[in-house]
């Protein structure tokens, strides 16, 4: 896994979270409450996806080191 590959994966995860959770800017979200909820959704989605990726990468590294 290269640094470039990791950066691209993080960009894709953030892009997907933004699409799913909605805009985080107050002007785009329509209200401060909606922007706050969207930001919370975005942060949770990104964190969860990155944890999942890290656990999968760790599992793959463990399997490849036993071969």
Tab-separated table of N, CA and C in Angstrom:
chain	number	residue	atom	x	y	z
A	1	UNK	N	0.843	-1.180	0.000
A	1	UNK	CA	0.000	0.000	0.000
A	1	UNK	C	0.883	1.237	0.000
A	2	UNK	N	0.696	2.043	-0.991
A	2	UNK	CA	1.506	3.249	-1.117
A	2	UNK	C	0.820	4.422	-0.438
A	3	UNK	N	1.598	5.454	-0.165
A	3	UNK	CA	1.043	6.667	0.435
A	3	UNK	C	0.034	7.319	-0.516
A	4	UNK	N	0.333	7.288	-1.805
A	4	UNK	CA	-0.591	7.847	-2.797
A	4	UNK	C	-1.906	7.071	-2.816
A	5	UNK	N	-1.813	5.757	-2.739
A	5	UNK	CA	-3.011	4.924	-2.732
A	5	UNK	C	-3.867	5.185	-1.506
A	6	UNK	N	-3.203	5.333	-0.365
A	6	UNK	CA	-3.932	5.619	0.876
A	6	UNK	C	-4.633	6.983	0.792
A	7	UNK	N	-3.922	7.974	0.264
A	7	UNK	CA	-4.501	9.313	0.131
A	7	UNK	C	-5.720	9.287	-0.798
A	8	UNK	N	-5.606	8.551	-1.890
A	8	UNK	CA	-6.731	8.446	-2.832
A	8	UNK	C	-7.920	7.744	-2.183
A	9	UNK	N	-7.664	6.687	-1.442
A	9	UNK	CA	-8.741	5.985	-0.752
A	9	UNK	C	-9.431	6.916	0.250
A	10	UNK	N	-8.649	7.695	0.990
A	10	UNK	CA	-9.241	8.639	1.943
A	10	UNK	C	-10.084	9.687	1.224
A	11	UNK	N	-9.621	10.167	0.072
A	11	UNK	CA	-10.411	11.138	-0.709
A	11	UNK	C	-11.740	10.513	-1.136
A	12	UNK	N	-11.700	9.270	-1.585
A	12	UNK	CA	-12.928	8.595	-2.021
A	12	UNK	C	-13.881	8.377	-0.851
A	13	UNK	N	-13.342	8.016	0.297
A	13	UNK	CA	-14.170	7.823	1.489
A	13	UNK	C	-14.834	9.144	1.871
A	14	UNK	N	-14.061	10.227	1.883
A	14	UNK	CA	-14.618	11.539	2.248
A	14	UNK	C	-15.669	11.999	1.242
A	15	UNK	N	-15.418	11.740	-0.030
A	15	UNK	CA	-16.378	12.113	-1.080
A	15	UNK	C	-17.694	11.350	-0.890
A	16	UNK	N	-17.590	10.054	-0.610
A	16	UNK	CA	-18.786	9.233	-0.397
A	16	UNK	C	-19.539	9.677	0.851
A	17	UNK	N	-18.808	9.958	1.927
A	17	UNK	CA	-19.451	10.411	3.163
A	17	UNK	C	-20.169	11.734	2.936
A	18	UNK	N	-19.574	12.614	2.157
A	18	UNK	CA	-20.207	13.901	1.860
A	18	UNK	C	-21.505	13.701	1.071
A	19	UNK	N	-21.491	12.774	0.128
A	19	UNK	CA	-22.696	12.496	-0.651
A	19	UNK	C	-23.804	11.902	0.218
A	20	UNK	N	-23.426	11.005	1.106
A	20	UNK	CA	-24.402	10.324	1.958
A	20	UNK	C	-24.944	11.252	3.048
A	21	UNK	N	-24.050	12.030	3.663
A	21	UNK	CA	-24.435	12.816	4.833
A	21	UNK	C	-24.954	14.207	4.512
A	22	UNK	N	-24.651	14.717	3.358
A	22	UNK	CA	-25.111	16.045	2.993
A	22	UNK	C	-24.084	17.114	3.310
A	23	UNK	N	-24.372	18.353	2.892
A	23	UNK	CA	-23.411	19.438	3.048
A	23	UNK	C	-23.173	19.814	4.510
A	24	UNK	N	-21.936	20.198	4.810
A	24	UNK	CA	-21.574	20.571	6.183
A	24	UNK	C	-21.541	22.085	6.375
A	25	UNK	N	-21.591	22.833	5.289
A	25	UNK	CA	-21.618	24.295	5.383
A	25	UNK	C	-23.042	24.753	5.689
A	26	UNK	N	-23.163	25.708	6.587
A	26	UNK	CA	-24.484	26.196	7.004
A	26	UNK	C	-25.280	26.712	5.809
A	27	UNK	N	-24.642	27.459	4.966
A	27	UNK	CA	-25.343	28.035	3.811
A	27	UNK	C	-25.920	26.944	2.918
A	28	UNK	N	-25.144	25.900	2.674
A	28	UNK	CA	-25.598	24.799	1.805
A	28	UNK	C	-26.587	23.884	2.512
A	29	UNK	N	-26.397	23.684	3.822
A	29	UNK	CA	-27.271	22.784	4.578
A	29	UNK	C	-28.616	23.431	4.890
A	30	UNK	N	-28.649	24.752	4.951
A	30	UNK	CA	-29.913	25.448	5.201
A	30	UNK	C	-30.085	25.911	6.630
A	31	UNK	N	-29.391	25.307	7.566
A	31	UNK	CA	-29.462	25.743	8.965
A	31	UNK	C	-28.236	25.236	9.710
A	32	UNK	N	-27.971	25.875	10.828
A	32	UNK	CA	-26.847	25.447	11.657
A	32	UNK	C	-27.086	24.044	12.195
A	33	UNK	N	-28.316	23.749	12.580
A	33	UNK	CA	-28.642	22.422	13.116
A	33	UNK	C	-28.397	21.338	12.070
A	34	UNK	N	-28.818	21.587	10.846
A	34	UNK	CA	-28.620	20.593	9.782
A	34	UNK	C	-27.141	20.449	9.453
A	35	UNK	N	-26.414	21.558	9.392
A	35	UNK	CA	-24.976	21.502	9.115
A	35	UNK	C	-24.254	20.726	10.206
A	36	UNK	N	-24.645	20.928	11.458
A	36	UNK	CA	-24.033	20.216	12.581
A	36	UNK	C	-24.325	18.723	12.497
A	37	UNK	N	-25.554	18.378	12.193
A	37	UNK	CA	-25.932	16.968	12.056
A	37	UNK	C	-25.179	16.329	10.885
A	38	UNK	N	-25.077	17.043	9.777
A	38	UNK	CA	-24.362	16.525	8.613
A	38	UNK	C	-22.885	16.333	8.927
A	39	UNK	N	-22.277	17.276	9.647
A	39	UNK	CA	-20.858	17.173	10.008
A	39	UNK	C	-20.639	15.972	10.928
A	40	UNK	N	-21.542	15.771	11.858
A	40	UNK	CA	-21.446	14.633	12.771
A	40	UNK	C	-21.532	13.320	11.990
A	41	UNK	N	-22.472	13.238	11.064
A	41	UNK	CA	-22.630	12.068	10.198
A	41	UNK	C	-21.353	11.844	9.389
A	42	UNK	N	-20.827	12.909	8.791
A	42	UNK	CA	-19.622	12.841	7.972
A	42	UNK	C	-18.447	12.312	8.787
A	43	UNK	N	-18.223	12.888	9.968
A	43	UNK	CA	-17.100	12.472	10.811
A	43	UNK	C	-17.221	11.006	11.225
A	44	UNK	N	-18.425	10.600	11.600
A	44	UNK	CA	-18.640	9.206	12.016
A	44	UNK	C	-18.437	8.247	10.838
A	45	UNK	N	-18.939	8.614	9.668
A	45	UNK	CA	-18.809	7.748	8.489
A	45	UNK	C	-17.351	7.589	8.080
A	46	UNK	N	-16.615	8.696	8.064
A	46	UNK	CA	-15.202	8.641	7.681
A	46	UNK	C	-14.417	7.817	8.700
A	47	UNK	N	-14.641	8.070	9.973
A	47	UNK	CA	-13.917	7.338	11.019
A	47	UNK	C	-14.205	5.842	10.932
A	48	UNK	N	-15.458	5.480	10.737
A	48	UNK	CA	-15.830	4.076	10.648
A	48	UNK	C	-15.189	3.409	9.429
A	49	UNK	N	-15.236	4.088	8.300
A	49	UNK	CA	-14.651	3.524	7.077
A	49	UNK	C	-13.144	3.354	7.225
A	50	UNK	N	-12.472	4.342	7.808
A	50	UNK	CA	-11.022	4.244	7.977
A	50	UNK	C	-10.653	3.137	8.961
A	51	UNK	N	-11.449	2.969	10.025
A	51	UNK	CA	-11.201	1.859	10.962
A	51	UNK	C	-11.358	0.520	10.257
A	52	UNK	N	-12.383	0.407	9.425
A	52	UNK	CA	-12.619	-0.836	8.683
A	52	UNK	C	-11.455	-1.124	7.747
A	53	UNK	N	-10.999	-0.113	7.029
A	53	UNK	CA	-9.866	-0.288	6.116
A	53	UNK	C	-8.626	-0.711	6.898
A	54	UNK	N	-8.352	-0.039	8.008
A	54	UNK	CA	-7.168	-0.371	8.806
A	54	UNK	C	-7.230	-1.811	9.318
A	55	UNK	N	-8.417	-2.248	9.745
A	55	UNK	CA	-8.522	-3.623	10.244
A	55	UNK	C	-8.335	-4.629	9.117
A	56	UNK	N	-8.833	-4.319	7.935
A	56	UNK	CA	-8.652	-5.214	6.781
A	56	UNK	C	-7.196	-5.255	6.351
A	57	UNK	N	-6.531	-4.111	6.341
A	57	UNK	CA	-5.122	-4.051	5.960
A	57	UNK	C	-4.296	-4.845	6.962
A	58	UNK	N	-4.609	-4.699	8.243
A	58	UNK	CA	-3.916	-5.467	9.278
A	58	UNK	C	-4.120	-6.962	9.099
A	59	UNK	N	-5.338	-7.351	8.762
A	59	UNK	CA	-5.638	-8.774	8.540
A	59	UNK	C	-4.884	-9.302	7.333
A	60	UNK	N	-4.831	-8.511	6.267
A	60	UNK	CA	-4.112	-8.932	5.067
A	60	UNK	C	-2.612	-9.040	5.334
A	61	UNK	N	-2.080	-8.102	6.111
A	61	UNK	CA	-0.653	-8.136	6.424
A	61	UNK	C	-0.321	-9.384	7.250
A	62	UNK	N	-1.202	-9.734	8.167
A	62	UNK	CA	-0.982	-10.917	8.992
A	62	UNK	C	-1.014	-12.191	8.151
A	63	UNK	N	-1.954	-12.258	7.217
A	63	UNK	CA	-2.074	-13.436	6.355
A	63	UNK	C	-0.855	-13.538	5.446
A	64	UNK	N	-0.437	-12.429	4.851
A	64	UNK	CA	0.699	-12.479	3.924
A	64	UNK	C	2.005	-12.773	4.652
A	65	UNK	N	2.129	-12.403	5.918
A	65	UNK	CA	3.366	-12.693	6.641
A	65	UNK	C	3.467	-14.144	7.065
A	66	UNK	N	2.338	-14.863	7.050
A	66	UNK	CA	2.359	-16.293	7.427
A	66	UNK	C	2.620	-17.179	6.219
A	67	UNK	N	2.622	-16.611	5.027
A	67	UNK	CA	2.838	-17.417	3.815
A	67	UNK	C	4.304	-17.557	3.524
